Coordinates of C-alpha atoms and ligand atoms in Angstrom, one line a residue:
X1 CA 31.0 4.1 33.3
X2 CA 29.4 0.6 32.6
X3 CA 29.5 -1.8 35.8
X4 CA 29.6 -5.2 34.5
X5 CA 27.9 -7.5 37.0
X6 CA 28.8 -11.1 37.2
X7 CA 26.4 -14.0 36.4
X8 CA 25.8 -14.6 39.7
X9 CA 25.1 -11.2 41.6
X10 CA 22.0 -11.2 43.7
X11 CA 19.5 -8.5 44.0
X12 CA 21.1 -7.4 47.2
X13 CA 24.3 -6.7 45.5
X14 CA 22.6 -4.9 42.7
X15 CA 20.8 -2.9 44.9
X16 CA 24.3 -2.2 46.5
X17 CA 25.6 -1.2 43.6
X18 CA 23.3 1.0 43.0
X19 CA 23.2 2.6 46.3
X20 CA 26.9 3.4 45.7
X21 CA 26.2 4.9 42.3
X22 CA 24.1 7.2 43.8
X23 CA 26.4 8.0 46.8
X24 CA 29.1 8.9 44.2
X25 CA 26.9 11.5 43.0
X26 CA 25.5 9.4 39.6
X27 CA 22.4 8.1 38.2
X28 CA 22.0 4.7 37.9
X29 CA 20.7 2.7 34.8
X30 CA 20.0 -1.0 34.7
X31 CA 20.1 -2.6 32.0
X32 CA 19.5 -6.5 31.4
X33 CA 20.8 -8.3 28.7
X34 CA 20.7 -11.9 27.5
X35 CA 24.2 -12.3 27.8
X36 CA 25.4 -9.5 30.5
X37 CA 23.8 -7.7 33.3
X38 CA 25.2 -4.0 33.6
X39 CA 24.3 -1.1 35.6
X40 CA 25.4 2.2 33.6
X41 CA 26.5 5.3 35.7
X42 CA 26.1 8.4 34.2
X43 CA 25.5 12.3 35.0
X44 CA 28.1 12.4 37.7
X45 CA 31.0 15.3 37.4
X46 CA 33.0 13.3 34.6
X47 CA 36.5 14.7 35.9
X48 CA 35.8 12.2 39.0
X49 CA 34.6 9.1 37.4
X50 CA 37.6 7.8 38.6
X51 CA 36.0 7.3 41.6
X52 CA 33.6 4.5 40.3
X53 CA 36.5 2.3 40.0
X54 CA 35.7 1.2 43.7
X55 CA 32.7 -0.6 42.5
X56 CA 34.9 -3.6 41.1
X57 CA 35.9 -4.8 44.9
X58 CA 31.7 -4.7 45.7
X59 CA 30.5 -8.1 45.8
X60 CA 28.8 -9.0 42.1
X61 CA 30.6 -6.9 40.4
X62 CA 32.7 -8.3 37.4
X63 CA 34.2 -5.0 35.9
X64 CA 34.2 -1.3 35.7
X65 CA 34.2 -0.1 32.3
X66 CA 34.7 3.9 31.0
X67 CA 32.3 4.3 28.4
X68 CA 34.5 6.3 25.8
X69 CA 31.4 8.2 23.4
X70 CA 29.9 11.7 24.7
X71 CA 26.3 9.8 24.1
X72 CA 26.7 6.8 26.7
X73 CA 22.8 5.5 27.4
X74 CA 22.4 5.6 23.7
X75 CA 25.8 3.7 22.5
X76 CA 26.1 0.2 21.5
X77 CA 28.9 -0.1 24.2
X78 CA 26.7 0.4 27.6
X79 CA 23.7 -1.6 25.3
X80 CA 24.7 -4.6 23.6
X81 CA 21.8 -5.7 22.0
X82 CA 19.3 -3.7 19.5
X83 CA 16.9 -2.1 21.3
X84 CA 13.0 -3.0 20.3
X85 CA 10.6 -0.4 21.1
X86 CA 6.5 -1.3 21.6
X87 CA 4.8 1.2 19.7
X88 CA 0.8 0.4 20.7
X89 CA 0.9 -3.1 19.6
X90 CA 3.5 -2.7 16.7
X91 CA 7.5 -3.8 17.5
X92 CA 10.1 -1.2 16.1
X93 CA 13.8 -2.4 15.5
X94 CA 13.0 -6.1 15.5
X95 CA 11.9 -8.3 12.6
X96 CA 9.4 -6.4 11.7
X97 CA 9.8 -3.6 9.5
X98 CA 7.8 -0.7 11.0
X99 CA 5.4 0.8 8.1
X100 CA 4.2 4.6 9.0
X101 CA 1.9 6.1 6.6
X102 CA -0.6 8.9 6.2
X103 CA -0.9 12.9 5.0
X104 CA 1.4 15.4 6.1
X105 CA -1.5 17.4 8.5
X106 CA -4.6 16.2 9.4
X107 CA -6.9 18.4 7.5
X108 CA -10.5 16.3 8.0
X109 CA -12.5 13.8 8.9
X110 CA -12.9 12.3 6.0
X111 CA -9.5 13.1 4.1
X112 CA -8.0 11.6 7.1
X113 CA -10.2 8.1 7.7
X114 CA -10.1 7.5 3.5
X115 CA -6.2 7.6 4.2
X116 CA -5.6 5.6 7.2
X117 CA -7.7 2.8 5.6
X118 CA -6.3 2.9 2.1
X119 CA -3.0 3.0 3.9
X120 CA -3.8 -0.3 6.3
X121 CA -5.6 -2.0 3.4
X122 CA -1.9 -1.3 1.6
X123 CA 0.3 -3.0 4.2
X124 CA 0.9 0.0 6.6
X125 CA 1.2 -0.9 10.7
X126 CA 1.2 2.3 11.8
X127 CA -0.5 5.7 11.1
X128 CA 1.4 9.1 10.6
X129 CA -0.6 12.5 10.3
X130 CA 0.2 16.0 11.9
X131 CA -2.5 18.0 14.4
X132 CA 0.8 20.9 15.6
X133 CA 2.4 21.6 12.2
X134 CA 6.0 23.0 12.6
X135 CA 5.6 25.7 8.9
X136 CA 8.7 27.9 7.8
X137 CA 6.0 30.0 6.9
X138 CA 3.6 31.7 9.7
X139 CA 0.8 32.5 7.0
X140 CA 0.5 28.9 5.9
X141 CA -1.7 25.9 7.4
X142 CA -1.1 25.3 11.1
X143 CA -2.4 22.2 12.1
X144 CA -6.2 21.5 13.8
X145 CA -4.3 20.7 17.0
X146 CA -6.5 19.2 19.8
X147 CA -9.5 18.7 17.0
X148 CA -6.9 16.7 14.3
X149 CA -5.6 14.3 17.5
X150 CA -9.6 13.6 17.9
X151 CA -9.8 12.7 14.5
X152 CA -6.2 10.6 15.1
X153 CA -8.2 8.5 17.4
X154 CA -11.3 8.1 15.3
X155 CA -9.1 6.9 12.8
X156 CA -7.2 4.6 15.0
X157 CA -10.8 3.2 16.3
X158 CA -11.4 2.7 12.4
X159 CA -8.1 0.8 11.3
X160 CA -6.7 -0.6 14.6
X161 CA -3.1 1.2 13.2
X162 CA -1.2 3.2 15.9
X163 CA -0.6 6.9 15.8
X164 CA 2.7 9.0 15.2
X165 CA 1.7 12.6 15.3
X166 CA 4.3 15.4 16.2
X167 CA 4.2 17.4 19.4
X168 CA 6.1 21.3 19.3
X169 CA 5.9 22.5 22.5
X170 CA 6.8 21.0 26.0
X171 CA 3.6 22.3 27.1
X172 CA 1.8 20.3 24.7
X173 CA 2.9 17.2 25.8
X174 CA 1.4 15.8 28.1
X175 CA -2.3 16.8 25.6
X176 CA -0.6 14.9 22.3
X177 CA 0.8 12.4 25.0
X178 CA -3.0 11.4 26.0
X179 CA -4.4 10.5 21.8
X180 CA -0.4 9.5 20.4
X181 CA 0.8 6.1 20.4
X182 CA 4.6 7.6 19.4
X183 CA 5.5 11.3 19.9
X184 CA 7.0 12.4 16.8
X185 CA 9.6 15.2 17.2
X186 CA 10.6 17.2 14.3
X187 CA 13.4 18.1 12.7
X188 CA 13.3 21.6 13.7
X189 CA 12.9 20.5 16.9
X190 CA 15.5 18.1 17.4
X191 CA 17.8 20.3 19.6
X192 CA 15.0 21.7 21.7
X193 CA 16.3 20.7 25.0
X194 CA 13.1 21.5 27.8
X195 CA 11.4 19.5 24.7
X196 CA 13.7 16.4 25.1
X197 CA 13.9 16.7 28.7
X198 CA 9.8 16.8 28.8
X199 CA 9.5 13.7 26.8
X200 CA 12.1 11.9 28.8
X201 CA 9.7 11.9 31.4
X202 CA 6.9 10.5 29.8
X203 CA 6.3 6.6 29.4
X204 CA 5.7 6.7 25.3
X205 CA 7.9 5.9 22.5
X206 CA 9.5 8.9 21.0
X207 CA 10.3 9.4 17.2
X208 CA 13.3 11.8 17.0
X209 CA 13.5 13.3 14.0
X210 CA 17.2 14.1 12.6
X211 CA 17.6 18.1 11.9
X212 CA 18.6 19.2 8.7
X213 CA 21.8 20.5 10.0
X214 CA 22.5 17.8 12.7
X215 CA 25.5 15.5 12.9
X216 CA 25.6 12.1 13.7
X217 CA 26.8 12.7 16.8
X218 CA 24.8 15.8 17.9
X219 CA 21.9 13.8 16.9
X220 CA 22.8 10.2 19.2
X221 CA 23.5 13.8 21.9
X222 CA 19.5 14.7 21.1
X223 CA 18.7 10.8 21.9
X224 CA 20.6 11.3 25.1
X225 CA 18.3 13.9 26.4
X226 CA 15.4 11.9 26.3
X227 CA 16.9 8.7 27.1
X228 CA 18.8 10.5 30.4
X229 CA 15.3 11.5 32.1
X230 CA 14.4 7.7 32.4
X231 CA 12.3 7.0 29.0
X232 CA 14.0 4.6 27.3
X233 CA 11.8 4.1 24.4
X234 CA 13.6 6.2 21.2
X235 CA 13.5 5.8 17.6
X236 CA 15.9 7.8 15.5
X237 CA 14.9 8.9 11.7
X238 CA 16.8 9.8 8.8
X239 CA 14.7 12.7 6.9
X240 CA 17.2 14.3 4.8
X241 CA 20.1 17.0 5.7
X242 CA 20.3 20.3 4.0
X243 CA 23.5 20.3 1.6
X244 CA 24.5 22.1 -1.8
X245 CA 22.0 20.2 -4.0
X246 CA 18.6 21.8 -4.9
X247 CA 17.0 18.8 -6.9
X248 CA 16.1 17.5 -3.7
X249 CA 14.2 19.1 -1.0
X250 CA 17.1 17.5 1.3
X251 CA 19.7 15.1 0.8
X252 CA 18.8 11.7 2.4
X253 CA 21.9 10.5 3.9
X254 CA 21.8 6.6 3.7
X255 CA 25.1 6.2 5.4
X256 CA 23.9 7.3 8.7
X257 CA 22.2 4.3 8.8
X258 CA 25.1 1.4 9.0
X259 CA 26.6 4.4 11.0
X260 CA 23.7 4.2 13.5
X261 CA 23.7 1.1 13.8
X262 CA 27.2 0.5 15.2
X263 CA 27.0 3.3 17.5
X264 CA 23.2 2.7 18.8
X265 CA 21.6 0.3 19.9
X266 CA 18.4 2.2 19.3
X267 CA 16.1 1.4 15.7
X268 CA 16.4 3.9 13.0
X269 CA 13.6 4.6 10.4
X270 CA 13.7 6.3 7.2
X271 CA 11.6 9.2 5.7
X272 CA 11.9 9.3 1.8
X273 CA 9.4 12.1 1.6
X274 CA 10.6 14.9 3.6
X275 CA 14.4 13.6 1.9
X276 CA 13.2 14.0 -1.6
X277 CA 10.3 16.6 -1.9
X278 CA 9.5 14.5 -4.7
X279 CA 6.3 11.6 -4.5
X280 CA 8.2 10.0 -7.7
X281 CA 11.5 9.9 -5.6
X282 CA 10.1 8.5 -2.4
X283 CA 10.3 4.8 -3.5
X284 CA 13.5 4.0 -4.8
X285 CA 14.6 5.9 -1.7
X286 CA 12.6 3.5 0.3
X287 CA 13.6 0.4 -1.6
X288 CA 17.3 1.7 -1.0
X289 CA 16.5 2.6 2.7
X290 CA 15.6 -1.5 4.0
X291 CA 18.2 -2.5 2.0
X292 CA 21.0 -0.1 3.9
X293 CA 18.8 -1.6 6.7
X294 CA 16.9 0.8 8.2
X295 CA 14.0 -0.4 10.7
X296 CA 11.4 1.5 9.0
X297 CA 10.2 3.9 6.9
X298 CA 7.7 6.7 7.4
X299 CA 6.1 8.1 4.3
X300 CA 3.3 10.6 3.6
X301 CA 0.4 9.6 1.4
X302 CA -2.6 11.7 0.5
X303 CA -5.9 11.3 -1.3
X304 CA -5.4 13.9 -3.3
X305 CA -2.0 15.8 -3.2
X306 CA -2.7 18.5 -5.4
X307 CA -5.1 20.2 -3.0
X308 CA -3.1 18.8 0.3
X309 CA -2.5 22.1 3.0
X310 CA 0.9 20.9 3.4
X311 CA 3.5 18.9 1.5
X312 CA 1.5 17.6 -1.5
X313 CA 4.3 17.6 -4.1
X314 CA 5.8 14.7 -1.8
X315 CA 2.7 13.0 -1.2
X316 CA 1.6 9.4 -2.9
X317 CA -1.8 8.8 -4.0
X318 CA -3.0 5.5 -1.9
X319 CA -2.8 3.6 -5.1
X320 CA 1.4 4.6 -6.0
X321 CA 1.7 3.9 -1.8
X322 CA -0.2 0.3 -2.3
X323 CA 1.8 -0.2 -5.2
X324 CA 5.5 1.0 -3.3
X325 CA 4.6 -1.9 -0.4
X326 CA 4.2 -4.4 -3.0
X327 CA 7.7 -3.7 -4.9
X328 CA 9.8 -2.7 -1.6
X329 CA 8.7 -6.6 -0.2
X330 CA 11.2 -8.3 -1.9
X331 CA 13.7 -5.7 -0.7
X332 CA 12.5 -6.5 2.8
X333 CA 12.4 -10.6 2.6
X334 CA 16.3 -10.3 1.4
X335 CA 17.4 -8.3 4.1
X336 CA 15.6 -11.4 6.4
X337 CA 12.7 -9.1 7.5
X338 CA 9.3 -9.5 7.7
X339 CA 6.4 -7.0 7.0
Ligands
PEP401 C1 6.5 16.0 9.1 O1 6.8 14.8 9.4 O2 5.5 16.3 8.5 C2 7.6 17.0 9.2 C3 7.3 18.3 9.4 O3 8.8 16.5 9.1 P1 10.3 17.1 9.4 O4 10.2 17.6 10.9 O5 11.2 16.0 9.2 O6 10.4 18.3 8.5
MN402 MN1 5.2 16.9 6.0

């Protein structure tokens, strides 16, 4: 249920309110808009939510309101306005177009530090490069793990660029949690409930990564995890489902993103790279992506892709990434975003 609360409700009424959520067995989530003031109530046994309806005589309150989606922290309807999430210094899902760039793993020192400055000098804000590597194969490259989010930070003391870097395991967390500026969770991961739960308790931004055989809806359902534990901060991405077609490593599903953004108020990035499989795919993909209006785009670039552990065949060479910024930035200034 969303409690609408009228213009002039003081905190003691809010408090009220709240008190009464929680005495009817729900959580309550505050949530303050320019426009409206609402408390959400969720988690409660929905077969009573009937029961909220009292809240409309409490003084304050303006309206009750059912929330009619399964996902109801992450819908448009309890959340108005688009969500803008502060990823170290960098704002996802406002003006800005969020920029994440960088090789698949982190394999050295030096592969790693050549990228994230070629990629800053470029136009990226933001860093991407994996230390926990989620492979369908068990025989191929792993990750460095704690010794590739070391490097993560060397490279971040290099370039100034914040780090996305994927975390497997809930008992990882709180480790990738201490070097990562946004947890990245994979696609194979995306309905890895203890994982959600875990990250909803942490106070990071979280990159959910849509599966290759996730709906819309079971996806926003995957937000709601995370979101339901208290961390508010999520940012969906569209990486390509798994469908008939075999030219493509996936199929990037561009709808989901108009899609999205009537049903969430949360931002939603794009990665071309793990959609096409391809490096000479990945920017008209992009250029396609701001223009359906995605938020962002992550995209994996590597010094030299041929000999990459992981992903190479999808990987730019810094100079093709440089040149993608400079041809997707009048894709960007149409759609009245900056870079
Ligand atoms: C990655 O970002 O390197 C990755 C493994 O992506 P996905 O989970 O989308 O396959
Ligand atoms: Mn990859």
């Amino acid at each position: 249920m969303i409690i609408v609360l009228k213009p002039g409700a003081t905190p003691e009424n809010i408090e009220a309110v709240k008190q009464k959520i929680v005495d009817l067995g729900y959580k309550p989530h505050e949530i303050i808009g320019v426009e409206r003031q609402v408390i959400g109530a969720v988690g409660g046994d929905d077969h009573r939510k009937d029961r909220l309806q009292v809240l409309e005589s409490m003084a304050g309150v303006e309206d009750v309101i059912p929330i009619l989606k399964p996902y109801k922290l992450a819908s448009r309807e309890m959340h108005h306005a688009s969500s803008v999430i502060n990823c170290g210094g960098v704002e996802v899902g406002g003006n800005t177009i969020a920029l994440m760039a960088g090789p698949c793993s982190v394999e050295s020192r030096e592969q790693l530090c050549a990228t994230a400055e070629a990629v800053k000098k470029a136009g990226a804000n933001m860093m991407r490069g994996g230390a926990f590597k989620p492979r369908t194969s068990p025989y191929s490259f792993q990750g460095l793990e704690e010794e590739g989010l070391k490097l993560l930070k060397e490279a971040k003391e290099l370039t100034g660029l914040p780090i996305v870097t994927e975390v497997m395991n809930s008992t990882e967390v709180d480790l990738v949690a201490r070097y990562a500026d946004v947890l990245q969770v994979g696609a194979r991961n995306v309905q890895n409930f203890s994982l959600l739960k875990e990250l909803g308790k942490v106070d990071k931004p979280v990159l959910l990564k849509r599966g290759m055989m996730t709906t819309i809806k079971e996806f926003l359902m995957s937000a709601e995890y995370i979101l339901s534990e208290g961390n508010r901060q999520v940012i969906l991405c569209e990486r390509g489902i798994r469908t008939f077609e075999t030219a493509t490593r996936n199929t990037l599903d561009l709808s989901c993103i108009p899609v999205l953004k009537k049903e969430t108020h949360l931002p939603i990035i794009v990665d071309p790279s793990h959609a096409t499989g391809h490096w000479d795919l990945v920017e008209p993909m992009a250029r396609a992506a701001i223009a359906a209006g995605a938020d962002g785009l992550m995209i994996e670039v590597h010094p030299d892709p041929i000999n990459a552990y992981s992903d190479g065949p999808q990987s730019l060479k810094p100079e093709k990434f440089a040149a993608l910024v400079e041809n997707i930035r009048p894709f960007i200034k149409l759609m009245g975003r900056t870079l």
